[in-house]
Amino acid sequence: MYMNARKLIEIALLTAIALVIFLVELRLPTLIPVPGIKLGLANIITVYAIYKYQAREVVLLVLVRIFLGAIFSGNLMVLLYSLAGGILCLAGMLALRKMIPEKCIWVSSVLGAVLHNIGQISVAVLVTGTITVIAYLPFLIVSGCIAGGCTGLCAQYVIKRKPILM
């Protein structure tokens, strides 16, 4: 039930790495002037963790990163969107990790990105009180597939090379 100290430290370090990546990405100028579209580079760490750690450890990493990311970004609305997207994405990728081999991690990441977009749009429907925001979903899904493929390939490369933490 409890994590040993080494695992807890590893998860804390991975969370810190993902959080720094998230915060740096927030400061980068957007390449596409469409709200909500970004690379999601912190997900490289999440995808890595999904294939290297137990589910409960990855859940801890993602939840802590989402909460701290919302606090450090200064935008608590980010929390709603990130939680919905992150939980849906995480559930999908955890469900598939036994079926998708390490040489095809990018597929899991693409699915995770699409699920993340669906979670975000679901929150947008609730927040705005209108379903018209669903019209935005195709743009998010296309960008999510591209970004998910990129982050998935990065995670796949990292997993093949060396562990992030020794």
PDB file of C-alpha atoms in Angstrom:
ATOM      1  CA  MET A   1       0.000   0.000   0.000  1.00  0.00           C
ATOM      2  CA  TYR A   2       2.741   2.452   0.938  1.00  0.00           C
ATOM      3  CA  MET A   3       5.487   3.580  -1.420  1.00  0.00           C
ATOM      4  CA  ASN A   4       9.030   3.072  -0.292  1.00  0.00           C
ATOM      5  CA  ALA A   5      11.187   6.172   0.137  1.00  0.00           C
ATOM      6  CA  ARG A   6      13.134   5.640  -3.100  1.00  0.00           C
ATOM      7  CA  LYS A   7       9.958   5.379  -5.209  1.00  0.00           C
ATOM      8  CA  LEU A   8       8.481   8.443  -3.521  1.00  0.00           C
ATOM      9  CA  ILE A   9      11.640  10.439  -4.252  1.00  0.00           C
ATOM     10  CA  GLU A  10      11.631   9.265  -7.880  1.00  0.00           C
ATOM     11  CA  ILE A  11       7.981  10.274  -8.315  1.00  0.00           C
ATOM     12  CA  ALA A  12       8.694  13.639  -6.649  1.00  0.00           C
ATOM     13  CA  LEU A  13      11.630  14.271  -8.996  1.00  0.00           C
ATOM     14  CA  LEU A  14       9.622  13.275 -12.080  1.00  0.00           C
ATOM     15  CA  THR A  15       6.804  15.544 -10.899  1.00  0.00           C
ATOM     16  CA  ALA A  16       9.250  18.419 -10.485  1.00  0.00           C
ATOM     17  CA  ILE A  17      10.688  17.822 -13.964  1.00  0.00           C
ATOM     18  CA  ALA A  18       7.197  17.714 -15.499  1.00  0.00           C
ATOM     19  CA  LEU A  19       6.167  20.846 -13.598  1.00  0.00           C
ATOM     20  CA  VAL A  20       9.214  22.795 -14.779  1.00  0.00           C
ATOM     21  CA  ILE A  21       8.557  21.698 -18.373  1.00  0.00           C
ATOM     22  CA  PHE A  22       4.903  22.757 -18.013  1.00  0.00           C
ATOM     23  CA  LEU A  23       5.841  26.185 -16.629  1.00  0.00           C
ATOM     24  CA  VAL A  24       8.500  26.784 -19.291  1.00  0.00           C
ATOM     25  CA  GLU A  25       6.011  25.824 -22.005  1.00  0.00           C
ATOM     26  CA  LEU A  26       3.539  28.375 -20.623  1.00  0.00           C
ATOM     27  CA  ARG A  27       6.135  31.096 -21.208  1.00  0.00           C
ATOM     28  CA  LEU A  28       6.876  30.091 -24.805  1.00  0.00           C
ATOM     29  CA  PRO A  29       5.112  32.022 -27.551  1.00  0.00           C
ATOM     30  CA  THR A  30       2.322  30.008 -29.125  1.00  0.00           C
ATOM     31  CA  LEU A  31       3.022  28.761 -32.623  1.00  0.00           C
ATOM     32  CA  ILE A  32      -0.658  28.501 -33.480  1.00  0.00           C
ATOM     33  CA  PRO A  33      -2.866  31.409 -32.357  1.00  0.00           C
ATOM     34  CA  VAL A  34      -5.709  29.124 -31.271  1.00  0.00           C
ATOM     35  CA  PRO A  35      -6.615  28.981 -27.554  1.00  0.00           C
ATOM     36  CA  GLY A  36      -5.961  25.670 -25.843  1.00  0.00           C
ATOM     37  CA  ILE A  37      -3.553  24.314 -28.436  1.00  0.00           C
ATOM     38  CA  LYS A  38      -0.088  23.555 -27.108  1.00  0.00           C
ATOM     39  CA  LEU A  39       2.502  20.818 -27.333  1.00  0.00           C
ATOM     40  CA  GLY A  40       1.987  19.419 -23.848  1.00  0.00           C
ATOM     41  CA  LEU A  41       5.673  18.673 -23.391  1.00  0.00           C
ATOM     42  CA  ALA A  42       5.209  17.759 -19.713  1.00  0.00           C
ATOM     43  CA  ASN A  43       3.331  14.717 -20.954  1.00  0.00           C
ATOM     44  CA  ILE A  44       6.647  13.224 -22.044  1.00  0.00           C
ATOM     45  CA  ILE A  45       7.241  12.579 -18.349  1.00  0.00           C
ATOM     46  CA  THR A  46       3.722  11.204 -17.868  1.00  0.00           C
ATOM     47  CA  VAL A  47       4.041   8.784 -20.786  1.00  0.00           C
ATOM     48  CA  TYR A  48       7.480   7.716 -19.545  1.00  0.00           C
ATOM     49  CA  ALA A  49       6.060   7.088 -16.067  1.00  0.00           C
ATOM     50  CA  ILE A  50       3.111   5.084 -17.410  1.00  0.00           C
ATOM     51  CA  TYR A  51       5.529   2.556 -18.872  1.00  0.00           C
ATOM     52  CA  LYS A  52       8.003   2.551 -15.977  1.00  0.00           C
ATOM     53  CA  TYR A  53       5.914   2.835 -12.799  1.00  0.00           C
ATOM     54  CA  GLN A  54       2.810   1.383 -11.185  1.00  0.00           C
ATOM     55  CA  ALA A  55      -0.562   2.995 -11.854  1.00  0.00           C
ATOM     56  CA  ARG A  56      -0.920   4.522  -8.379  1.00  0.00           C
ATOM     57  CA  GLU A  57       2.497   6.150  -8.678  1.00  0.00           C
ATOM     58  CA  VAL A  58       1.624   7.664 -12.052  1.00  0.00           C
ATOM     59  CA  VAL A  59      -1.725   8.901 -10.717  1.00  0.00           C
ATOM     60  CA  LEU A  60       0.114  10.632  -7.862  1.00  0.00           C
ATOM     61  CA  LEU A  61       2.584  12.222 -10.295  1.00  0.00           C
ATOM     62  CA  VAL A  62      -0.163  13.522 -12.596  1.00  0.00           C
ATOM     63  CA  LEU A  63      -2.448  14.836  -9.846  1.00  0.00           C
ATOM     64  CA  VAL A  64       0.345  16.656  -8.022  1.00  0.00           C
ATOM     65  CA  ARG A  65       1.624  18.151 -11.305  1.00  0.00           C
ATOM     66  CA  ILE A  66      -1.864  19.341 -12.242  1.00  0.00           C
ATOM     67  CA  PHE A  67      -2.523  20.933  -8.839  1.00  0.00           C
ATOM     68  CA  LEU A  68       0.886  22.602  -8.613  1.00  0.00           C
ATOM     69  CA  GLY A  69       0.728  23.669 -12.265  1.00  0.00           C
ATOM     70  CA  ALA A  70      -2.586  25.420 -11.646  1.00  0.00           C
ATOM     71  CA  ILE A  71      -1.220  27.150  -8.557  1.00  0.00           C
ATOM     72  CA  PHE A  72       2.086  28.221 -10.139  1.00  0.00           C
ATOM     73  CA  SER A  73       0.448  29.368 -13.365  1.00  0.00           C
ATOM     74  CA  GLY A  74      -1.821  31.637 -11.325  1.00  0.00           C
ATOM     75  CA  ASN A  75      -4.919  30.427 -13.143  1.00  0.00           C
ATOM     76  CA  LEU A  76      -7.150  28.141 -11.128  1.00  0.00           C
ATOM     77  CA  MET A  77      -9.474  27.590 -14.121  1.00  0.00           C
ATOM     78  CA  VAL A  78      -6.551  25.622 -15.527  1.00  0.00           C
ATOM     79  CA  LEU A  79      -7.201  23.179 -12.694  1.00  0.00           C
ATOM     80  CA  LEU A  80     -10.684  22.279 -13.960  1.00  0.00           C
ATOM     81  CA  TYR A  81      -9.606  21.782 -17.553  1.00  0.00           C
ATOM     82  CA  SER A  82      -6.374  19.992 -16.677  1.00  0.00           C
ATOM     83  CA  LEU A  83      -8.020  17.676 -14.159  1.00  0.00           C
ATOM     84  CA  ALA A  84     -10.758  16.601 -16.546  1.00  0.00           C
ATOM     85  CA  GLY A  85      -8.352  16.133 -19.425  1.00  0.00           C
ATOM     86  CA  GLY A  86      -5.598  14.619 -17.319  1.00  0.00           C
ATOM     87  CA  ILE A  87      -7.773  12.040 -15.592  1.00  0.00           C
ATOM     88  CA  LEU A  88      -9.419  10.919 -18.832  1.00  0.00           C
ATOM     89  CA  CYS A  89      -6.063  10.802 -20.616  1.00  0.00           C
ATOM     90  CA  LEU A  90      -4.423   8.901 -17.773  1.00  0.00           C
ATOM     91  CA  ALA A  91      -7.245   6.354 -17.563  1.00  0.00           C
ATOM     92  CA  GLY A  92      -7.021   5.653 -21.289  1.00  0.00           C
ATOM     93  CA  MET A  93      -3.244   5.326 -21.367  1.00  0.00           C
ATOM     94  CA  LEU A  94      -3.136   3.146 -18.251  1.00  0.00           C
ATOM     95  CA  ALA A  95      -5.786   0.873 -19.750  1.00  0.00           C
ATOM     96  CA  LEU A  96      -3.728   0.481 -22.926  1.00  0.00           C
ATOM     97  CA  ARG A  97      -0.229   0.177 -21.508  1.00  0.00           C
ATOM     98  CA  LYS A  98      -0.357  -3.635 -21.359  1.00  0.00           C
ATOM     99  CA  MET A  99      -1.608  -3.825 -24.955  1.00  0.00           C
ATOM    100  CA  ILE A 100       0.723  -1.291 -26.554  1.00  0.00           C
ATOM    101  CA  PRO A 101       4.387  -2.316 -26.591  1.00  0.00           C
ATOM    102  CA  GLU A 102       7.177   0.142 -25.814  1.00  0.00           C
ATOM    103  CA  LYS A 103       8.043   0.409 -29.514  1.00  0.00           C
ATOM    104  CA  CYS A 104       4.584   1.937 -30.159  1.00  0.00           C
ATOM    105  CA  ILE A 105       4.275   4.255 -27.169  1.00  0.00           C
ATOM    106  CA  TRP A 106       3.432   7.131 -29.479  1.00  0.00           C
ATOM    107  CA  VAL A 107       0.070   5.443 -30.201  1.00  0.00           C
ATOM    108  CA  SER A 108      -0.805   5.524 -26.504  1.00  0.00           C
ATOM    109  CA  SER A 109       0.239   9.163 -26.336  1.00  0.00           C
ATOM    110  CA  VAL A 110      -1.957  10.108 -29.306  1.00  0.00           C
ATOM    111  CA  LEU A 111      -4.933   8.388 -27.680  1.00  0.00           C
ATOM    112  CA  GLY A 112      -4.148  10.177 -24.416  1.00  0.00           C
ATOM    113  CA  ALA A 113      -4.033  13.539 -26.189  1.00  0.00           C
ATOM    114  CA  VAL A 114      -7.413  12.940 -27.840  1.00  0.00           C
ATOM    115  CA  LEU A 115      -8.945  11.881 -24.512  1.00  0.00           C
ATOM    116  CA  HIS A 116      -7.422  14.949 -22.868  1.00  0.00           C
ATOM    117  CA  ASN A 117      -9.104  17.158 -25.484  1.00  0.00           C
ATOM    118  CA  ILE A 118     -12.444  15.417 -24.930  1.00  0.00           C
ATOM    119  CA  GLY A 119     -12.112  16.010 -21.175  1.00  0.00           C
ATOM    120  CA  GLN A 120     -11.318  19.684 -21.716  1.00  0.00           C
ATOM    121  CA  ILE A 121     -14.249  20.211 -24.075  1.00  0.00           C
ATOM    122  CA  SER A 122     -16.546  18.481 -21.579  1.00  0.00           C
ATOM    123  CA  VAL A 123     -15.518  21.008 -18.930  1.00  0.00           C
ATOM    124  CA  ALA A 124     -15.942  23.855 -21.428  1.00  0.00           C
ATOM    125  CA  VAL A 125     -19.513  22.695 -22.101  1.00  0.00           C
ATOM    126  CA  LEU A 126     -20.229  22.710 -18.350  1.00  0.00           C
ATOM    127  CA  VAL A 127     -18.517  26.063 -17.725  1.00  0.00           C
ATOM    128  CA  THR A 128     -20.088  27.892 -20.678  1.00  0.00           C
ATOM    129  CA  GLY A 129     -23.444  26.147 -20.447  1.00  0.00           C
ATOM    130  CA  THR A 130     -23.553  25.627 -24.201  1.00  0.00           C
ATOM    131  CA  ILE A 131     -22.715  22.702 -26.439  1.00  0.00           C
ATOM    132  CA  THR A 132     -21.521  24.957 -29.251  1.00  0.00           C
ATOM    133  CA  VAL A 133     -17.958  24.661 -27.914  1.00  0.00           C
ATOM    134  CA  ILE A 134     -18.008  21.078 -29.205  1.00  0.00           C
ATOM    135  CA  ALA A 135     -17.462  22.600 -32.664  1.00  0.00           C
ATOM    136  CA  TYR A 136     -13.939  23.389 -31.452  1.00  0.00           C
ATOM    137  CA  LEU A 137     -13.215  19.694 -30.776  1.00  0.00           C
ATOM    138  CA  PRO A 138     -12.020  18.760 -34.303  1.00  0.00           C
ATOM    139  CA  PHE A 139      -9.312  21.453 -34.147  1.00  0.00           C
ATOM    140  CA  LEU A 140      -8.223  20.238 -30.726  1.00  0.00           C
ATOM    141  CA  ILE A 141      -8.194  16.601 -31.830  1.00  0.00           C
ATOM    142  CA  VAL A 142      -6.051  17.285 -34.900  1.00  0.00           C
ATOM    143  CA  SER A 143      -3.570  19.325 -32.872  1.00  0.00           C
ATOM    144  CA  GLY A 144      -3.756  16.735 -30.081  1.00  0.00           C
ATOM    145  CA  CYS A 145      -2.860  13.930 -32.480  1.00  0.00           C
ATOM    146  CA  ILE A 146       0.157  15.861 -33.729  1.00  0.00           C
ATOM    147  CA  ALA A 147       1.305  16.914 -30.251  1.00  0.00           C
ATOM    148  CA  GLY A 148       0.558  13.474 -28.788  1.00  0.00           C
ATOM    149  CA  GLY A 149       2.583  11.832 -31.526  1.00  0.00           C
ATOM    150  CA  CYS A 150       5.527  14.158 -30.870  1.00  0.00           C
ATOM    151  CA  THR A 151       5.482  13.747 -27.088  1.00  0.00           C
ATOM    152  CA  GLY A 152       4.949  10.005 -27.468  1.00  0.00           C
ATOM    153  CA  LEU A 153       7.955   9.676 -29.773  1.00  0.00           C
ATOM    154  CA  CYS A 154      10.038  11.704 -27.303  1.00  0.00           C
ATOM    155  CA  ALA A 155       8.962   9.458 -24.418  1.00  0.00           C
ATOM    156  CA  GLN A 156       9.659   6.378 -26.534  1.00  0.00           C
ATOM    157  CA  TYR A 157      13.158   7.688 -27.267  1.00  0.00           C
ATOM    158  CA  VAL A 158      13.827   8.415 -23.583  1.00  0.00           C
ATOM    159  CA  ILE A 159      12.629   4.962 -22.521  1.00  0.00           C
ATOM    160  CA  LYS A 160      14.876   3.274 -25.098  1.00  0.00           C
ATOM    161  CA  ARG A 161      17.952   5.279 -24.157  1.00  0.00           C
ATOM    162  CA  LYS A 162      18.291   5.494 -20.401  1.00  0.00           C
ATOM    163  CA  PRO A 163      16.144   5.845 -17.346  1.00  0.00           C
ATOM    164  CA  ILE A 164      15.551   9.468 -16.398  1.00  0.00           C
ATOM    165  CA  LEU A 165      16.486   8.657 -12.817  1.00  0.00           C
ATOM    166  CA  MET A 166      19.112   6.121 -11.835  1.00  0.00           C
TER     167      MET A 166
END
